[in-house]
CSV table of C-alpha atoms and ligand atoms in Angstrom, one decimal:
chain,number,residue,atom,x,y,z
E,3,MET,CA,0.0,0.0,0.0
E,4,GLY,CA,1.3,3.5,-0.9
E,5,GLU,CA,1.7,6.2,1.7
E,6,SER,CA,-0.4,8.9,0.0
E,7,LYS,CA,-3.4,10.2,1.9
E,8,LYS,CA,-6.6,10.9,0.0
E,9,GLN,CA,-9.8,12.8,0.4
E,10,VAL,CA,-12.5,10.1,0.7
E,11,GLY,CA,-16.2,10.8,0.8
E,12,VAL,CA,-18.4,8.1,2.4
E,13,LEU,CA,-22.1,8.0,1.7
E,14,GLY,CA,-24.1,6.0,4.2
E,15,LEU,CA,-23.2,5.5,7.9
E,16,GLY,CA,-25.1,2.4,8.8
E,17,ARG,CA,-23.2,-0.4,10.5
E,18,MET,CA,-21.1,-1.1,7.4
E,19,GLY,CA,-20.6,2.5,6.2
E,20,SER,CA,-19.5,3.6,9.7
E,21,ALA,CA,-17.0,0.7,9.8
E,22,LEU,CA,-15.6,1.7,6.4
E,23,ALA,CA,-15.3,5.4,7.4
E,24,GLY,CA,-13.6,4.3,10.7
E,25,ALA,CA,-11.0,2.2,8.9
E,26,LEU,CA,-10.3,5.1,6.5
E,27,LEU,CA,-9.8,7.5,9.4
E,28,GLY,CA,-7.6,4.9,11.1
E,29,ALA,CA,-5.3,4.9,8.0
E,30,GLY,CA,-5.0,8.7,8.1
E,31,HIS,CA,-7.2,9.5,5.1
E,32,ASP,CA,-9.1,12.8,5.0
E,33,VAL,CA,-12.7,11.5,5.4
E,34,SER,CA,-16.0,13.4,4.8
E,35,VAL,CA,-19.2,11.6,5.6
E,36,TRP,CA,-22.8,12.0,4.7
E,37,ASN,CA,-25.8,10.1,6.2
E,38,ARG,CA,-29.6,10.6,6.0
E,39,SER,CA,-29.5,10.6,9.8
E,40,PRO,CA,-26.5,12.9,10.6
E,41,LEU,CA,-26.5,12.0,14.3
E,42,LYS,CA,-24.9,8.6,13.4
E,43,ALA,CA,-21.8,10.5,12.3
E,44,GLY,CA,-21.0,11.5,15.9
E,45,PRO,CA,-18.3,8.9,16.8
E,46,LEU,CA,-16.6,9.5,13.4
E,47,LEU,CA,-16.6,13.2,13.9
E,48,ASP,CA,-14.9,12.7,17.2
E,49,ARG,CA,-12.2,10.8,15.3
E,50,GLY,CA,-11.6,13.6,12.8
E,51,ALA,CA,-14.2,13.0,10.0
E,52,ARG,CA,-15.9,16.0,8.5
E,53,LEU,CA,-19.7,16.1,8.3
E,54,ALA,CA,-21.0,16.9,4.9
E,55,ALA,CA,-24.4,18.6,4.8
E,56,THR,CA,-25.3,17.1,1.4
E,57,PRO,CA,-24.2,14.0,-0.6
E,58,ALA,CA,-22.6,16.4,-3.1
E,59,GLU,CA,-20.4,17.9,-0.4
E,60,ALA,CA,-19.2,14.5,0.6
E,61,ALA,CA,-18.6,13.7,-3.0
E,62,SER,CA,-16.2,16.5,-3.6
E,63,ALA,CA,-13.3,14.1,-2.8
E,64,ASP,CA,-10.8,12.0,-4.7
E,65,VAL,CA,-12.9,9.0,-4.3
E,66,VAL,CA,-16.5,8.4,-3.1
E,67,ILE,CA,-17.5,5.2,-1.3
E,68,SER,CA,-21.2,4.4,-1.1
E,69,CYS,CA,-22.7,1.9,1.3
E,70,LEU,CA,-26.5,2.2,1.7
E,71,SER,CA,-29.1,-0.4,2.4
E,72,THR,CA,-30.2,-1.1,-1.2
E,73,TYR,CA,-29.7,0.2,-4.8
E,74,ASP,CA,-33.2,1.8,-4.7
E,75,THR,CA,-32.3,3.9,-1.7
E,76,GLN,CA,-28.8,4.6,-3.1
E,77,GLN,CA,-29.7,5.9,-6.6
E,78,PRO,CA,-31.3,9.2,-5.5
E,79,VAL,CA,-28.3,9.7,-3.2
E,80,LEU,CA,-25.8,9.1,-6.0
E,81,GLU,CA,-27.7,11.5,-8.3
E,82,ALA,CA,-27.6,14.1,-5.6
E,83,ALA,CA,-23.9,13.4,-5.0
E,84,ALA,CA,-23.2,14.0,-8.8
E,85,PRO,CA,-19.6,12.8,-8.6
E,86,ALA,CA,-18.7,13.7,-12.2
E,87,GLY,CA,-15.0,13.3,-12.9
E,88,ARG,CA,-14.4,11.3,-9.7
E,89,THR,CA,-14.2,7.6,-8.8
E,90,LEU,CA,-17.3,6.0,-7.3
E,91,VAL,CA,-16.8,2.8,-5.3
E,92,ASN,CA,-20.2,1.2,-4.8
E,93,LEU,CA,-20.3,-1.2,-1.8
E,94,THR,CA,-24.1,-1.5,-1.6
E,95,SER,CA,-25.3,-5.1,-2.0
E,96,GLY,CA,-27.4,-5.8,-5.1
E,97,THR,CA,-27.9,-7.9,-8.2
E,98,PRO,CA,-25.5,-8.1,-11.1
E,99,GLU,CA,-28.1,-6.2,-13.2
E,100,GLN,CA,-28.4,-3.4,-10.6
E,101,ALA,CA,-24.6,-3.1,-10.6
E,102,ARG,CA,-24.5,-2.9,-14.4
E,103,GLY,CA,-27.3,-0.3,-14.3
E,104,VAL,CA,-25.3,2.0,-11.9
E,105,ALA,CA,-22.2,1.4,-14.1
E,106,LYS,CA,-24.1,2.6,-17.1
E,107,TRP,CA,-25.4,5.6,-15.2
E,108,ALA,CA,-21.9,6.4,-14.0
E,109,ALA,CA,-20.5,6.2,-17.6
E,110,SER,CA,-23.2,8.6,-18.8
E,111,GLU,CA,-22.2,11.1,-15.9
E,112,GLY,CA,-18.5,10.9,-16.5
E,113,VAL,CA,-17.9,8.9,-13.3
E,114,GLU,CA,-15.2,6.2,-13.0
E,115,TYR,CA,-17.0,3.2,-11.5
E,116,VAL,CA,-15.9,0.3,-9.4
E,117,ASP,CA,-18.4,-2.1,-7.9
E,118,GLY,CA,-17.6,-4.0,-4.7
E,119,VAL,CA,-19.0,-6.6,-2.4
E,120,ILE,CA,-17.9,-7.0,1.2
E,121,MET,CA,-17.2,-10.5,2.3
E,122,ALA,CA,-17.0,-9.5,6.0
E,123,VAL,CA,-19.1,-8.1,8.9
E,124,PRO,CA,-18.6,-4.5,10.0
E,125,GLN,CA,-16.4,-5.6,12.9
E,126,GLY,CA,-14.0,-7.3,10.4
E,127,ILE,CA,-13.5,-4.3,8.3
E,128,GLY,CA,-9.8,-3.3,8.3
E,129,THR,CA,-8.7,-6.6,9.8
E,130,PRO,CA,-6.6,-9.2,8.0
E,131,GLY,CA,-9.5,-11.7,7.4
E,132,ALA,CA,-11.7,-9.1,5.6
E,133,ARG,CA,-11.9,-9.5,1.8
E,134,ILE,CA,-13.7,-7.2,-0.7
E,135,LEU,CA,-14.3,-8.4,-4.2
E,136,TYR,CA,-14.4,-5.7,-7.0
E,137,SER,CA,-15.3,-5.5,-10.6
E,138,GLY,CA,-15.7,-2.6,-13.1
E,139,SER,CA,-13.0,-0.2,-14.2
E,140,ALA,CA,-9.6,-1.8,-13.8
E,141,ALA,CA,-7.9,1.6,-14.2
E,142,ALA,CA,-10.1,3.1,-11.4
E,143,PHE,CA,-9.5,0.1,-9.2
E,144,ASP,CA,-5.7,0.4,-9.7
E,145,ALA,CA,-5.8,4.2,-9.0
E,146,GLN,CA,-7.3,3.5,-5.5
E,147,ARG,CA,-4.6,1.2,-4.3
E,148,ASP,CA,-3.9,3.6,-1.5
E,149,VAL,CA,-7.5,3.5,-0.2
E,150,LEU,CA,-9.1,0.1,-0.9
E,151,PRO,CA,-6.7,-2.2,1.0
E,152,VAL,CA,-7.4,-0.2,4.2
E,153,LEU,CA,-11.0,-1.7,4.1
E,154,GLY,CA,-10.0,-5.3,3.5
E,155,GLU,CA,-7.9,-7.4,1.1
E,156,PRO,CA,-9.0,-6.2,-2.4
E,157,VAL,CA,-9.6,-8.8,-5.1
E,158,PHE,CA,-10.3,-7.6,-8.6
E,159,LEU,CA,-12.5,-10.0,-10.7
E,160,GLY,CA,-12.8,-8.3,-14.1
E,161,GLU,CA,-14.3,-5.4,-16.0
E,162,ASP,CA,-17.9,-6.5,-16.1
E,163,ALA,CA,-19.3,-4.4,-13.3
E,164,GLY,CA,-21.9,-7.1,-12.4
E,165,LEU,CA,-19.2,-9.8,-11.7
E,166,ALA,CA,-18.7,-8.8,-8.0
E,167,ALA,CA,-22.4,-9.0,-7.3
E,168,LEU,CA,-22.6,-12.4,-9.1
E,169,TYR,CA,-19.8,-13.7,-6.9
E,170,ASP,CA,-21.4,-12.2,-3.8
E,171,LEU,CA,-24.7,-14.0,-4.3
E,172,ALA,CA,-23.0,-17.3,-5.3
E,173,LEU,CA,-20.8,-17.2,-2.1
E,174,LEU,CA,-23.7,-16.2,0.1
E,175,GLY,CA,-25.6,-19.1,-1.4
E,176,ILE,CA,-22.9,-21.4,-0.1
E,177,MET,CA,-23.1,-19.7,3.3
E,178,TRP,CA,-26.9,-19.9,3.6
E,179,SER,CA,-27.0,-23.5,2.5
E,180,THR,CA,-24.3,-24.4,5.0
E,181,MET,CA,-26.1,-22.5,7.8
E,182,GLY,CA,-29.4,-24.2,6.8
E,183,GLY,CA,-27.8,-27.6,7.0
E,184,PHE,CA,-26.2,-26.8,10.3
E,185,LEU,CA,-29.4,-25.5,11.8
E,186,HIS,CA,-31.2,-28.6,10.6
E,187,ALA,CA,-28.5,-30.7,12.2
E,188,LEU,CA,-28.7,-28.9,15.5
E,189,ALA,CA,-32.5,-29.3,15.5
E,190,LEU,CA,-32.1,-33.0,14.8
E,191,VAL,CA,-29.5,-33.9,17.4
E,192,GLY,CA,-31.3,-31.6,19.8
E,193,THR,CA,-34.3,-33.9,19.7
E,194,GLU,CA,-32.1,-36.3,21.7
E,195,GLY,CA,-30.8,-33.7,24.0
E,196,VAL,CA,-27.4,-33.1,22.3
E,197,THR,CA,-26.5,-29.4,22.8
E,198,PRO,CA,-25.0,-27.1,20.2
E,199,SER,CA,-21.8,-26.8,22.2
E,200,THR,CA,-21.4,-30.6,22.2
E,201,PHE,CA,-22.2,-31.0,18.5
E,202,THR,CA,-20.4,-28.0,17.0
E,203,PRO,CA,-16.8,-29.3,17.1
E,204,THR,CA,-17.8,-32.5,15.3
E,205,ALA,CA,-19.7,-30.4,12.7
E,206,LEU,CA,-16.7,-28.2,12.2
E,207,SER,CA,-14.2,-31.0,11.5
E,208,TRP,CA,-16.8,-32.6,9.1
E,209,LEU,CA,-17.2,-29.3,7.3
E,210,SER,CA,-13.5,-29.1,6.7
E,211,ALA,CA,-13.6,-32.6,5.2
E,212,VAL,CA,-16.5,-31.6,3.0
E,213,GLY,CA,-14.5,-28.5,1.9
E,214,GLY,CA,-11.9,-31.0,0.5
E,215,PHE,CA,-14.5,-32.4,-1.9
E,216,LEU,CA,-15.1,-29.1,-3.7
E,217,PRO,CA,-12.1,-29.1,-6.1
E,218,GLY,CA,-13.0,-32.6,-7.4
E,219,ILE,CA,-16.7,-31.6,-7.8
E,220,GLY,CA,-15.5,-28.5,-9.7
E,221,GLU,CA,-13.3,-30.5,-12.0
E,222,GLN,CA,-16.2,-32.9,-12.8
E,223,VAL,CA,-18.5,-30.0,-13.5
E,224,ALA,CA,-15.9,-28.4,-15.8
E,225,SER,CA,-15.3,-31.6,-17.7
E,226,GLY,CA,-18.8,-33.0,-17.7
E,227,ASP,CA,-17.3,-36.3,-16.8
E,228,TYR,CA,-19.4,-37.6,-13.9
E,229,GLU,CA,-17.9,-41.1,-13.6
E,230,THR,CA,-17.2,-42.1,-10.0
E,231,ASP,CA,-15.7,-44.9,-8.0
E,232,VAL,CA,-16.3,-43.1,-4.8
E,233,SER,CA,-20.0,-42.5,-4.1
E,234,ALA,CA,-22.9,-42.7,-6.6
E,235,LEU,CA,-25.7,-40.1,-6.6
E,236,ALA,CA,-28.4,-42.8,-6.0
E,237,ILE,CA,-26.7,-43.7,-2.7
E,238,ASN,CA,-26.7,-40.0,-1.7
E,239,ALA,CA,-30.3,-39.5,-2.7
E,240,ALA,CA,-31.2,-42.5,-0.6
E,241,GLY,CA,-29.3,-41.0,2.3
E,242,LEU,CA,-31.2,-37.8,2.0
E,243,GLY,CA,-34.4,-39.9,2.1
E,244,LEU,CA,-33.2,-41.4,5.4
E,245,LEU,CA,-32.5,-37.9,6.8
E,246,GLU,CA,-35.9,-36.7,5.7
E,247,GLU,CA,-37.6,-39.7,7.2
E,248,THR,CA,-35.7,-39.4,10.5
E,249,SER,CA,-36.4,-35.7,10.7
E,250,ARG,CA,-40.1,-36.4,10.3
E,251,GLY,CA,-39.9,-39.2,12.9
E,252,GLN,CA,-38.1,-37.0,15.4
E,253,GLY,CA,-40.9,-34.4,14.9
E,254,ILE,CA,-38.8,-31.6,13.2
E,255,ASN,CA,-39.3,-29.7,9.9
E,256,PRO,CA,-37.7,-31.7,7.1
E,257,ALA,CA,-37.7,-28.7,4.6
E,258,VAL,CA,-33.9,-28.5,4.3
E,259,PRO,CA,-33.1,-32.1,3.3
E,260,ALA,CA,-36.4,-32.4,1.5
E,261,ALA,CA,-35.5,-29.7,-1.0
E,262,LEU,CA,-32.2,-31.4,-1.8
E,263,ARG,CA,-33.7,-34.8,-1.9
E,264,GLU,CA,-36.2,-33.7,-4.5
E,265,LEU,CA,-33.4,-32.3,-6.6
E,266,PHE,CA,-31.2,-35.4,-6.2
E,267,ASP,CA,-34.2,-37.7,-7.1
E,268,ARG,CA,-34.8,-35.7,-10.3
E,269,ALA,CA,-31.2,-36.2,-11.3
E,270,VAL,CA,-31.4,-39.9,-10.6
E,271,ALA,CA,-34.6,-40.1,-12.7
E,272,ALA,CA,-32.8,-38.3,-15.5
E,273,GLY,CA,-30.3,-41.2,-15.6
E,274,HIS,CA,-27.5,-39.9,-13.2
E,275,GLY,CA,-28.0,-42.5,-10.5
E,276,ALA,CA,-24.6,-44.2,-11.1
E,277,HIS,CA,-22.9,-40.8,-11.6
E,278,ALA,CA,-21.2,-38.6,-9.0
E,279,ILE,CA,-23.0,-35.9,-7.0
E,280,ALA,CA,-21.5,-33.3,-9.4
E,281,SER,CA,-24.1,-34.5,-12.0
E,282,VAL,CA,-26.9,-32.8,-10.0
E,283,ILE,CA,-25.7,-29.6,-11.7
E,284,GLU,CA,-27.5,-30.9,-14.9
E,285,GLU,CA,-30.8,-30.4,-13.0
E,286,ILE,CA,-29.8,-27.0,-11.6
E,287,ARG,CA,-28.7,-25.5,-14.9
O,27,NAP,P1,-27.7,-0.5,7.9
O,27,NAP,O1,-26.9,-0.5,9.2
O,27,NAP,O2,-29.1,-0.9,8.0
O,27,NAP,O3,-27.5,0.9,7.3
O,27,NAP,C1,-28.3,1.3,6.1
O,27,NAP,C2,-27.8,2.6,5.6
O,27,NAP,O4,-28.7,2.9,4.5
O,27,NAP,C3,-27.9,3.7,6.6
O,27,NAP,O5,-26.9,4.7,6.3
O,27,NAP,C4,-29.3,4.3,6.3
O,27,NAP,O6,-29.4,5.7,6.7
O,27,NAP,C5,-29.3,4.2,4.8
O,27,NAP,N1,-30.6,4.3,4.2
O,27,NAP,C6,-31.6,3.5,4.3
O,27,NAP,N2,-32.7,3.9,3.6
O,27,NAP,C7,-32.3,5.1,3.1
O,27,NAP,C8,-33.0,6.1,2.3
O,27,NAP,N3,-34.3,5.9,1.9
O,27,NAP,N4,-32.3,7.2,2.0
O,27,NAP,C9,-31.0,7.4,2.4
O,27,NAP,N5,-30.3,6.5,3.1
O,27,NAP,C10,-31.0,5.4,3.5
O,27,NAP,O7,-27.1,-1.5,6.9
O,27,NAP,P2,-25.5,-2.0,6.8
O,27,NAP,O8,-25.3,-3.2,7.6
O,27,NAP,O9,-24.7,-0.8,7.0
O,27,NAP,O10,-25.5,-2.4,5.2
O,27,NAP,C11,-25.2,-1.5,4.2
O,27,NAP,C12,-24.9,-2.3,2.9
O,27,NAP,O11,-23.7,-3.1,3.2
O,27,NAP,C13,-26.0,-3.2,2.5
O,27,NAP,O12,-26.2,-3.2,1.1
O,27,NAP,C14,-25.5,-4.6,3.0
O,27,NAP,O13,-26.1,-5.7,2.2
O,27,NAP,C15,-24.0,-4.4,2.8
O,27,NAP,N6,-23.3,-5.4,3.6
O,27,NAP,C16,-23.5,-5.4,5.0
O,27,NAP,C17,-22.8,-6.3,5.7
O,27,NAP,C18,-23.1,-6.4,7.2
O,27,NAP,O14,-22.6,-7.4,7.8
O,27,NAP,N7,-23.7,-5.4,7.9
O,27,NAP,C19,-21.9,-7.3,5.1
O,27,NAP,C20,-21.7,-7.2,3.8
O,27,NAP,C21,-22.4,-6.2,3.0
O,27,NAP,P3,-30.0,6.0,8.1
O,27,NAP,O15,-28.8,5.9,9.1
O,27,NAP,O16,-30.5,7.4,8.0
O,27,NAP,O17,-31.1,5.1,8.4
């Protein structure tokens, strides 16, 4: 990271925007902040931030970072900010199409545009584990190498502004599926009095073994070769059936395994019973 300090405008001081502004202040940047509810700026002003009365005032900086709740709430703020000739780094979560829409608007306004997604919680911002994925203008991304690493490890994915949002949703899908599976497991073992603190260490070591399966699954998806001498899809579909039946028997909601069992059964019916689990992608695509 270079040593130069920049003027950074931050639009939005919710949990995440406040954490971003705090990390920028911590790195010595000159930070101006705007929020619909200005009282939230208090702790940042104590640390040296300047309060902007309008989005446009915050946007008269080298780079503008926006982190509002949704794209719908963000667009009027961006239009009021009118950051023509500056770089806009948009860290509001949305869909790839929404990101491409703002990129198009930015191009029409003469704004350099970088879209980003934050793979961290506010408390992680500025700590080594935090990663932020970016896409959009490579030149604008490169020009902000003094600023972006302060927030989290920056990873540039490509010039399609929608790519970061696509990765975000794909990665969150993995997180939500894992959490759904874990909550189902806790409910199931809980029917026999096993507590979360007893079960969680076993779940964690199993999760790390499951992580080891991912590269092989990825290779099979890439090649379309689903041959296996490890574990056939039909056996896994039957296992899901056992989990669903046991869940019902223990009196808990079987929705999590039932959704997967239906998908696996469809893949078996389509002729993939002897193939590897990777073949289920044929039913998802
Ligand atoms: P938050 O604490 O609820 O803050 C929401 C922000 O949006 C506040 O600044 C709020 O202003 C502003 N806002 C809402 N409606 C508005 C409107 N109509 N006009 C102007 N401003 C409006 O949310 P957050 O956790 O900071 O999340 C912000 C973004 O970061 C979201 O897109 C979220 O998906 C993303 N993100 C969050 C996390 C996380 O762990 N929190 C992780 C990754 C990504 P007021 O203060 O005036 O209400």
